[in-house]
Short mmCIF file of C-alpha atoms and ligand atoms in Angstrom, two decimals:
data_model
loop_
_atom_site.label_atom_id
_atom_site.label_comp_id
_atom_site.label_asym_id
_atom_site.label_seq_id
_atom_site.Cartn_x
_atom_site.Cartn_y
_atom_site.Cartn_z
CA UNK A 9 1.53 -34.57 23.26
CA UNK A 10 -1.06 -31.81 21.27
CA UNK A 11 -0.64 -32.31 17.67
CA UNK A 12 -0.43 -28.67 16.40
CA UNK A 13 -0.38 -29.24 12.75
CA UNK A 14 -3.51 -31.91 13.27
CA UNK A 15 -5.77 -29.19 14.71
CA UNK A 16 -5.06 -26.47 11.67
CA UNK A 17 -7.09 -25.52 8.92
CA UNK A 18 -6.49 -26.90 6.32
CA UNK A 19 -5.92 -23.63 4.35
CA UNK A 20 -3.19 -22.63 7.30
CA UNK A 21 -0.99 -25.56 6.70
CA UNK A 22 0.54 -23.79 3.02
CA UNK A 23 1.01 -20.32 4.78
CA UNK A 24 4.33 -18.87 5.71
CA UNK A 25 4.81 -16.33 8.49
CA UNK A 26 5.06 -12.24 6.66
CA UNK A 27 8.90 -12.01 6.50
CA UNK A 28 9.91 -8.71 7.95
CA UNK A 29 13.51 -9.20 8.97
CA UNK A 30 15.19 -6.11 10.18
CA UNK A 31 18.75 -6.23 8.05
CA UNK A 32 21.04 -3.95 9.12
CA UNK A 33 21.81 -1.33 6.77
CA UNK A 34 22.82 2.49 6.93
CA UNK A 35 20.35 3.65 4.17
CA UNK A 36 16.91 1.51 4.10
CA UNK A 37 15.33 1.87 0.77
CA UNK A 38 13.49 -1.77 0.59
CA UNK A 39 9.98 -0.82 2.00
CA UNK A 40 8.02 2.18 0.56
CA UNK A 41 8.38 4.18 3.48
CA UNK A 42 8.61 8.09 4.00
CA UNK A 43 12.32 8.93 4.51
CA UNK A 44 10.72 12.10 6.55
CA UNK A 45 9.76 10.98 9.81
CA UNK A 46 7.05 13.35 11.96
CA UNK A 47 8.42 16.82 11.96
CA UNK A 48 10.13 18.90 14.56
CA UNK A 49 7.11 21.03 15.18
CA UNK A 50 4.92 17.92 15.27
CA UNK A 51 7.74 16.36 18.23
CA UNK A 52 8.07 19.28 20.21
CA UNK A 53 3.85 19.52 20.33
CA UNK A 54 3.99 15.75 21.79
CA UNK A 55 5.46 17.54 25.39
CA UNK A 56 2.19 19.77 25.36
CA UNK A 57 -0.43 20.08 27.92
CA UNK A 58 -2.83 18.47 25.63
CA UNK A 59 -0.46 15.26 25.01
CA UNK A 60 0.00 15.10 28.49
CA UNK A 61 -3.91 14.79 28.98
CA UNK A 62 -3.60 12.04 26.32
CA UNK A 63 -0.84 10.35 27.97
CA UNK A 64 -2.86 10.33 31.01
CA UNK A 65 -5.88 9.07 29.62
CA UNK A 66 -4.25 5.78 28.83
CA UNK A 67 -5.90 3.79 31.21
CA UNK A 68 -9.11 4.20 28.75
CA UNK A 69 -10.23 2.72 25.20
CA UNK A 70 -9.43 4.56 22.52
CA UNK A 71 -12.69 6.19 20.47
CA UNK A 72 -14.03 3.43 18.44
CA UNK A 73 -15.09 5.50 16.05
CA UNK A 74 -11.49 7.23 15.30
CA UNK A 75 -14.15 10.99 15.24
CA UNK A 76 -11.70 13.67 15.09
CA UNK A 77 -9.42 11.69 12.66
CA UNK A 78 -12.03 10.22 10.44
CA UNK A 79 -13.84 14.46 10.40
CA UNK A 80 -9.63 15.66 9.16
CA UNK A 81 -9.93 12.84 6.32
CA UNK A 82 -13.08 13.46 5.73
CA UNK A 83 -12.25 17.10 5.10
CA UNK A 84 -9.03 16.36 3.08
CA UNK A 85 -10.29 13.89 0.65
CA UNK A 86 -13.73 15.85 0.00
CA UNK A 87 -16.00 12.78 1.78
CA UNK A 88 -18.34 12.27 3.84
CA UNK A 89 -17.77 11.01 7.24
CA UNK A 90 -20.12 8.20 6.55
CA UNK A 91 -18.46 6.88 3.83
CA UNK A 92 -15.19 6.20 5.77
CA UNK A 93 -14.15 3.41 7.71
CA UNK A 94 -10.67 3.42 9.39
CA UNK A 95 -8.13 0.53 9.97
CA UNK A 96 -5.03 -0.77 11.82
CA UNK A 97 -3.27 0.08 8.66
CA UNK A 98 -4.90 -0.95 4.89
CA UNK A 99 -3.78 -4.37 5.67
CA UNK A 100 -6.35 -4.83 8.16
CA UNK A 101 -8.88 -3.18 5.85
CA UNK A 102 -7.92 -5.75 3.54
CA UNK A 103 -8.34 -8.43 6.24
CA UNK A 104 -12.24 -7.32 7.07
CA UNK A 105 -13.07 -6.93 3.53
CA UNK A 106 -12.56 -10.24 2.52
CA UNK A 107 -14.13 -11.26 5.82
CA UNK A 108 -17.19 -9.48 5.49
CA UNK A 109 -17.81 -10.23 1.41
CA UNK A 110 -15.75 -13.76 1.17
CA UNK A 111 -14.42 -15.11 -1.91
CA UNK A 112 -13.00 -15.60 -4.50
CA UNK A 113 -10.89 -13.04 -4.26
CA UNK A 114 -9.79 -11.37 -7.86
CA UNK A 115 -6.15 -9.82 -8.75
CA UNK A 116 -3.48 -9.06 -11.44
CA UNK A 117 -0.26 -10.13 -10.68
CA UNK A 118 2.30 -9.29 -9.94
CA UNK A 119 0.97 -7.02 -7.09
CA UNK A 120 0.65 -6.34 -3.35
CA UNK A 121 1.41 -10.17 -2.16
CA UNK A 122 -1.64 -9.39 1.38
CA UNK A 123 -4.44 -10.06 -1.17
CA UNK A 124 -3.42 -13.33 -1.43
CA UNK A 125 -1.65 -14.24 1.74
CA UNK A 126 -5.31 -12.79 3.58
CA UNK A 127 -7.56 -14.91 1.22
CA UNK A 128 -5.88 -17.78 1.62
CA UNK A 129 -5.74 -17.05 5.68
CA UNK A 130 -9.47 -16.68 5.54
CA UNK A 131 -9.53 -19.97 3.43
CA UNK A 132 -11.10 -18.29 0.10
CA UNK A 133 -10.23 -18.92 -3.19
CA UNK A 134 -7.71 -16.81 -5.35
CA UNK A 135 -7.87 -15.99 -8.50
CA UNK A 136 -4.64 -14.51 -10.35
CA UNK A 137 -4.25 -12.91 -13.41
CA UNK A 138 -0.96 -12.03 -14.74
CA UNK A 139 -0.41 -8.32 -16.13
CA UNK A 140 0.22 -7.84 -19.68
CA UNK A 141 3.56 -6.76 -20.95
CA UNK A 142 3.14 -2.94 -19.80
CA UNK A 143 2.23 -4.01 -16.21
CA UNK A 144 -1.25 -3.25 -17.72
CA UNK A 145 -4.27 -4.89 -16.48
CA UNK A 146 -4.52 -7.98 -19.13
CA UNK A 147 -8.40 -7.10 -20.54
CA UNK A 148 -9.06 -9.78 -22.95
CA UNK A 149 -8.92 -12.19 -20.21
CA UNK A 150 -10.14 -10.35 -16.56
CA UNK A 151 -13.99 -9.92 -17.79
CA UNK A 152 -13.87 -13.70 -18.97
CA UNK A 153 -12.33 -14.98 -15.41
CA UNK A 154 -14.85 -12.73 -14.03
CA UNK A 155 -18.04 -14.07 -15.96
CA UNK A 156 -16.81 -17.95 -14.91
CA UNK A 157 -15.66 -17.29 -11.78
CA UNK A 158 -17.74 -14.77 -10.11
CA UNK A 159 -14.73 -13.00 -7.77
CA UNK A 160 -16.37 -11.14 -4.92
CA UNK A 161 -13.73 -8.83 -4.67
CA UNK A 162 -11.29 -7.41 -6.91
CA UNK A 163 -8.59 -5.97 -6.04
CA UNK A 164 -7.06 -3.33 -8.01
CA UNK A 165 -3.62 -1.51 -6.46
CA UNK A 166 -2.79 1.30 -8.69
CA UNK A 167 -0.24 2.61 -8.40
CA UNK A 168 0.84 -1.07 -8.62
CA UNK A 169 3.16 -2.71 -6.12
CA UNK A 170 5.52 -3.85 -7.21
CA UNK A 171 5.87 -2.22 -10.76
CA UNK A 172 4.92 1.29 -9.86
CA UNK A 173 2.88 2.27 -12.55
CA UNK A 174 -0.57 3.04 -12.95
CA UNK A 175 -3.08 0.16 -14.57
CA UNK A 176 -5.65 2.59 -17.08
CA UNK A 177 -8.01 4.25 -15.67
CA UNK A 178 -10.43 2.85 -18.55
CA UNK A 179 -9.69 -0.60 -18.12
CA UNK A 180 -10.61 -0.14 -14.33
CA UNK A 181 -13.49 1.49 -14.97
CA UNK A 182 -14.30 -0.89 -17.99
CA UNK A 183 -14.21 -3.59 -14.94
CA UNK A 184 -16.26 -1.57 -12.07
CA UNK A 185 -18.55 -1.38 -14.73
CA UNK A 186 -18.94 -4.93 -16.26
CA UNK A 187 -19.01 -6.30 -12.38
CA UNK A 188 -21.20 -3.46 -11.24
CA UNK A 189 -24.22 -6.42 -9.99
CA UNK A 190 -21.66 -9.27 -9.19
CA UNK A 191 -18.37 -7.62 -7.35
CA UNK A 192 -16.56 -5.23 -5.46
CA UNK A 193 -13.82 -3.57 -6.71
CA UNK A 194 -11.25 -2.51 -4.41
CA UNK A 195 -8.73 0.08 -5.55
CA UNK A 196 -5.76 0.29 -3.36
CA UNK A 197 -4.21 4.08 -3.60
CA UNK A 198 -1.76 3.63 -1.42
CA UNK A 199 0.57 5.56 -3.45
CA UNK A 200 -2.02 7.61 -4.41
CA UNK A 201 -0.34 11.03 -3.20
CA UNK A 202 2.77 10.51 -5.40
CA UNK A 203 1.09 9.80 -8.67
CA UNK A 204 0.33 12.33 -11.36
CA UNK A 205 -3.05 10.46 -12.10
CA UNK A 206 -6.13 11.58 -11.04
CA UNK A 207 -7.94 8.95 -9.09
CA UNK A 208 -10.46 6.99 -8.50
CA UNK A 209 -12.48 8.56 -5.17
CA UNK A 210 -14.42 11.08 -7.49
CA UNK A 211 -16.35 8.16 -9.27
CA UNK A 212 -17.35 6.94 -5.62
CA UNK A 213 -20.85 8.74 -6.19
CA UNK A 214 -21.36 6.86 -9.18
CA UNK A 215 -20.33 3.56 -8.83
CA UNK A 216 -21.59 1.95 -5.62
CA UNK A 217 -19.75 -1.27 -6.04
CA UNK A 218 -16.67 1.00 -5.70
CA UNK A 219 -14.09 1.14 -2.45
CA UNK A 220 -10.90 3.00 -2.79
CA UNK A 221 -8.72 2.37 -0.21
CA UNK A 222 -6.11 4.96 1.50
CA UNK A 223 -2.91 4.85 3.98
CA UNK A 224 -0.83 7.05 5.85
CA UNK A 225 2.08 4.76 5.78
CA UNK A 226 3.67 5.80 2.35
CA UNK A 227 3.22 9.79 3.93
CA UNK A 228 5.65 9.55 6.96
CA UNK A 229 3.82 7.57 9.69
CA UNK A 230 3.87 3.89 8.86
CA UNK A 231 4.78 3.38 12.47
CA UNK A 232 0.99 4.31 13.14
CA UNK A 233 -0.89 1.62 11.40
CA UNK A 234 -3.63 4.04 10.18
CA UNK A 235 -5.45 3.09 6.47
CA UNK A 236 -9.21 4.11 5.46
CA UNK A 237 -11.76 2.52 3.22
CA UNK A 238 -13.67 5.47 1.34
CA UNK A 239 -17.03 3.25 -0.09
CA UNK A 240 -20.94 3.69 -0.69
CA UNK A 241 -22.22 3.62 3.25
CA UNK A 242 -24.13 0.28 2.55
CA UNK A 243 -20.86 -0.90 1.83
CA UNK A 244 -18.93 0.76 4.96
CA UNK A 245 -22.03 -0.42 7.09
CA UNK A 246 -21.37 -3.84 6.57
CA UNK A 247 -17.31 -4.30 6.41
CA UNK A 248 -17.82 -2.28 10.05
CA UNK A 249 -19.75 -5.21 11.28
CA UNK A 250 -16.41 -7.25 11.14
CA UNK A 251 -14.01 -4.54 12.62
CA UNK A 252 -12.72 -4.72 16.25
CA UNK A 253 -13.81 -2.20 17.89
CA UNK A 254 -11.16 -0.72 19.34
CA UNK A 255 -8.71 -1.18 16.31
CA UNK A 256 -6.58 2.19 16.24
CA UNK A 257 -5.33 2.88 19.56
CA UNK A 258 -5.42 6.13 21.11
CA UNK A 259 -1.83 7.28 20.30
CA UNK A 260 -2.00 6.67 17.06
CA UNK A 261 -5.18 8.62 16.81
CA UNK A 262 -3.78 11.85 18.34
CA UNK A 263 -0.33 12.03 16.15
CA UNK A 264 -2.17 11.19 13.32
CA UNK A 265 -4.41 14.35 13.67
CA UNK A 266 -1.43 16.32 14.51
CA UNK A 267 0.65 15.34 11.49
CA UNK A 268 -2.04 15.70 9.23
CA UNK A 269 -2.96 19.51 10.67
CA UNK A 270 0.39 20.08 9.42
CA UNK A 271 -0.54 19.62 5.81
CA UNK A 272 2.09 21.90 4.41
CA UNK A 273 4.94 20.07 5.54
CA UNK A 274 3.10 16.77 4.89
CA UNK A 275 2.79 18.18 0.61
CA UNK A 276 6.52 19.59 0.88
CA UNK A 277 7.48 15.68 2.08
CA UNK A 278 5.57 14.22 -1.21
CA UNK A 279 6.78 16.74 -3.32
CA UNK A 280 10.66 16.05 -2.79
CA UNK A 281 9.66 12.45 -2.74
CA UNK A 282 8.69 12.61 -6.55
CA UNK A 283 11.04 15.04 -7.89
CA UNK A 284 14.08 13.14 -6.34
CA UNK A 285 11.77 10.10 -7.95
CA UNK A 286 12.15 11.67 -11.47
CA UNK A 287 16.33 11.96 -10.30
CA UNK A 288 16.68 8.49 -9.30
CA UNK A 289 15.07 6.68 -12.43
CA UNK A 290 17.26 9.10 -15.26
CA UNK A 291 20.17 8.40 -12.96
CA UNK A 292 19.21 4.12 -12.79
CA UNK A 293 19.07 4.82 -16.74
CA UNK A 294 22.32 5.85 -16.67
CA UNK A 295 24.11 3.07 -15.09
CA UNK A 296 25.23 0.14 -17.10
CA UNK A 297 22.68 -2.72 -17.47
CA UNK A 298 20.32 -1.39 -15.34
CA UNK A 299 16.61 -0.71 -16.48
CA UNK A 300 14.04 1.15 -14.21
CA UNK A 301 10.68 1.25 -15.20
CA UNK A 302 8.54 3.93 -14.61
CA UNK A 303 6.87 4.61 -11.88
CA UNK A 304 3.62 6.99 -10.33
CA UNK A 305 5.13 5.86 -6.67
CA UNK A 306 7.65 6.24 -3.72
CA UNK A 307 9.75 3.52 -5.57
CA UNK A 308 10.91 2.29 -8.23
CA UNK A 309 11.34 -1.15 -10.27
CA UNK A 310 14.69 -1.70 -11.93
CA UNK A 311 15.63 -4.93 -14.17
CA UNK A 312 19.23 -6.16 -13.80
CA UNK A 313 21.35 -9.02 -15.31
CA UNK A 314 22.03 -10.52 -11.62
CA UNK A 315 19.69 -9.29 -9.30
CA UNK A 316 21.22 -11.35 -6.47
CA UNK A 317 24.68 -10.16 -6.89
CA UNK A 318 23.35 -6.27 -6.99
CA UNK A 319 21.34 -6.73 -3.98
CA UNK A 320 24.22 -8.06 -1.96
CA UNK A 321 26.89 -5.82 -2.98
CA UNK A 322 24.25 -2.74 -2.31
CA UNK A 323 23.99 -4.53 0.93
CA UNK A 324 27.55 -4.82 1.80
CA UNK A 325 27.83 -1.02 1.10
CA UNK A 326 25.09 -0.67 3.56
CA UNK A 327 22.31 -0.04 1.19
CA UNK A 328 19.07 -2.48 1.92
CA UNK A 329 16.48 -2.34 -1.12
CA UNK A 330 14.37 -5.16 -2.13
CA UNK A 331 14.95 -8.13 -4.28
CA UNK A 332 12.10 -8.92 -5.86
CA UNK A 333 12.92 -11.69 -8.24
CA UNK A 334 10.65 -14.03 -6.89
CA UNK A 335 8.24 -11.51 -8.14
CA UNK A 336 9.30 -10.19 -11.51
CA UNK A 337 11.87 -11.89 -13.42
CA UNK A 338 15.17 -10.30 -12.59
CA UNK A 339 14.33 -7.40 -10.92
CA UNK A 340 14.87 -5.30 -7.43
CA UNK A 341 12.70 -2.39 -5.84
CA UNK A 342 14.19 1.01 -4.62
CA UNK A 343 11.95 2.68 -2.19
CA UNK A 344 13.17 6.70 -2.86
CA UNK A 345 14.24 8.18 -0.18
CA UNK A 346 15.95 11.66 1.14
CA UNK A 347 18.49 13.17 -1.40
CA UNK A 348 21.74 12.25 0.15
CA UNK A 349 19.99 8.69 0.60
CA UNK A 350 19.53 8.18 -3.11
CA UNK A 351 23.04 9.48 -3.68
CA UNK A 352 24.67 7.00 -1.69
CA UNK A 353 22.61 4.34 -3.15
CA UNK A 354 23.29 5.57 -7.08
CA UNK A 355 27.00 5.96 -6.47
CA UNK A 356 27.34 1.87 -4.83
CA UNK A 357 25.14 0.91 -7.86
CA UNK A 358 27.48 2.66 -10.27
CA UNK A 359 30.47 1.37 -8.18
CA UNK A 360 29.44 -2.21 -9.36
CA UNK A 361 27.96 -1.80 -12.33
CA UNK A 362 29.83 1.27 -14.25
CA UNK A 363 28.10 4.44 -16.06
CA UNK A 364 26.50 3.81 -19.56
N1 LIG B 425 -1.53 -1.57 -0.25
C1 LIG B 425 -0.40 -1.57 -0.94
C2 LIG B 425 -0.46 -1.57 -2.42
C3 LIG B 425 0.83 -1.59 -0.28
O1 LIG B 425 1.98 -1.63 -0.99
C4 LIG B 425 0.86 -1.59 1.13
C5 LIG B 425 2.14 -1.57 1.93
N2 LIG B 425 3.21 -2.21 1.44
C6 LIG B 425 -0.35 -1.61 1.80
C7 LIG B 425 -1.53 -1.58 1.09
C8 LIG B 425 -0.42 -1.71 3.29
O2 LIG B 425 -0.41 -0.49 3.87
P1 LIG B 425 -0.64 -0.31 5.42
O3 LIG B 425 0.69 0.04 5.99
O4 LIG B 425 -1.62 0.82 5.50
O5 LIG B 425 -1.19 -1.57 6.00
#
């Protein structure tokens, strides 16, 4: 009989499979998607001659090179084709970073848990730094872990996962800076489009140890799996040495072009998404022992006295969010959704808990 567990890595043995149990639920708040699926428009164009041709043209391999896609970024972000590289989704961006540059492998935490769970996959070392009080980057002791332990990467997601707010823009820069001959920084902007901070793909020109990182998931088409890199093209050279060549299929190539032609609809999606943000967290204020913090993203962090209880009564009146107490001590994430969404959800939590 083959011993499985003999022939791992060693570095496989401590990893868990990526839970992503579907619960059932009537109003899914618990993953930072888009409540605003493709529009109308967008479905009726999929019955069109030219989806037709693509439909037909299944039996080839996708462009490698994701052209027409990576030219409509390139155009919407202000960069230059050369300085993009495109992924199955961030997380695979994330996966070919730290396979092309190694460890260790730098982060705050609490944040995105795929930095971790991919450096330890690749077998690199991890080094974690907890926040500071404000969910701030902790400064007095990042550049010293950085001096001793010489991080390849850094990664940097701000808007911050969980806690939704922004780390300073001068304590990032303070660390692109100090690393500028030793590391990469990585800034993750995956929730980017919902934060009133300006960020950080202007200072590409300047800093060449810079990559900011970009998805369409959090904008109405996780199903896709699209991300992008946005980096110096020494850097996007290299980190495209490692990528499979045929990593976004055709498919998600086309309705990716189409929904992003459609850019009016795509800002009209955002823009409910943060006003009904700004609703939600003076409404979570409101209710009795609850405490949201605030956040530049699609979601939002709240602090309650029994975060297990709260997440299973939402539950049981259909309502999934996430607990994330593992995480951050006592405390569950709402992903915002439509407006009748967020209703149902503020009227279970005030069933439970009562109005201040
Ligand atoms: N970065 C951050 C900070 C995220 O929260 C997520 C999704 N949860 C990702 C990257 C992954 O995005 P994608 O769907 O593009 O792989």
């Amino acid at each position: 009989m083959i011993n499985i567990k003999g022939l791992l890595r060693e570095n496989i043995k401590p990893l868990k499979a990526y839970e992503a149990k579907e619960i059932p639920c009537k109003v899914k708040l618990d993953a930072n998607e888009s409540p605003y699926g493709i529009s109308s428009k967008l479905l009726a164009n999929l019955g069109s001659p030219k989806s037709q041709r693509l439909f037909g043209a299944l039996n080839r391999y996708p462009d490698p090179e994701a052209k027409f896609l990576k030219k409509l970024i390139s155009r919407d972000l202000g960069v230059r084709l050369e300085n993009i590289l495109h992924g199955n989704g961030s997380d695979e961006l994330i996966y070919y970073l730290i396979t092309t540059f190694g460890g260790p492998v730098l982060y705050p935490i609490p944040t995105f848990s795929m930095y971790g769970i991919i450096a330890q996959a690749i077998g690199e070392r991890r080094i974690e730094i907890p926040l500071n009080e404000e969910f701030d980057l902790d400064i007095d002791r990042i550049p010293g872990a950085i001096r001793k332990e010489r991080p390849k990467l850094i990664f940097l997601s701000s808007p911050n996962n969980p806690t939704g707010n922004c780390f300073s823009s001068d304590r990032i820069l303070k660390i692109i800076e100090s690393t500028s001959s030793l590391s990469i920084v990585v800034v993750d902007e995956a929730y980017q489009p919902f934060s009133s901070k300006k960020g950080f793909l202007p200072l590409l020109k300047d800093y060449k140890n810079l990559v900011v990182m970009r998805t369409l998931s959090k904008i109405g088409l996780a199903g896709l799996r699209v991300g992008f890199l946005i980096a110096d093209a020494g850097i996007v050279n290299e980190v495209d040495k490692v990528r499979l060549p045929f990593n976004l299929n055709s498919l998600s190539q086309a309705v990716a072009i189409e929904a992003l032609k459609d850019r009016k609809t795509m800002k009209s999606y955002i823009n409910s998404i943060i006003s009904e943000r700004e609703r939600l967290f003076n409404e979570l204020a409101g209710v009795n022992g609850i405490k949201p913090y605030p956040s530049e993203a699609n979601f939002i962090l709240f602090k309650t006295e029994d975060p297990d209880r709260i997440y299973k009564g939402l539950l049981k009146k259909g309502v999934l969010v996430r607990n994330m107490k593992g995480v951050v001590d006592g405390c569950l994430r709402v992903t915002v959704g439509t407006p009748e969404e967020n209703t149902v959800f503020i009227r279970a939590l005030r069933q439970m808990l009562g109005s201040k």
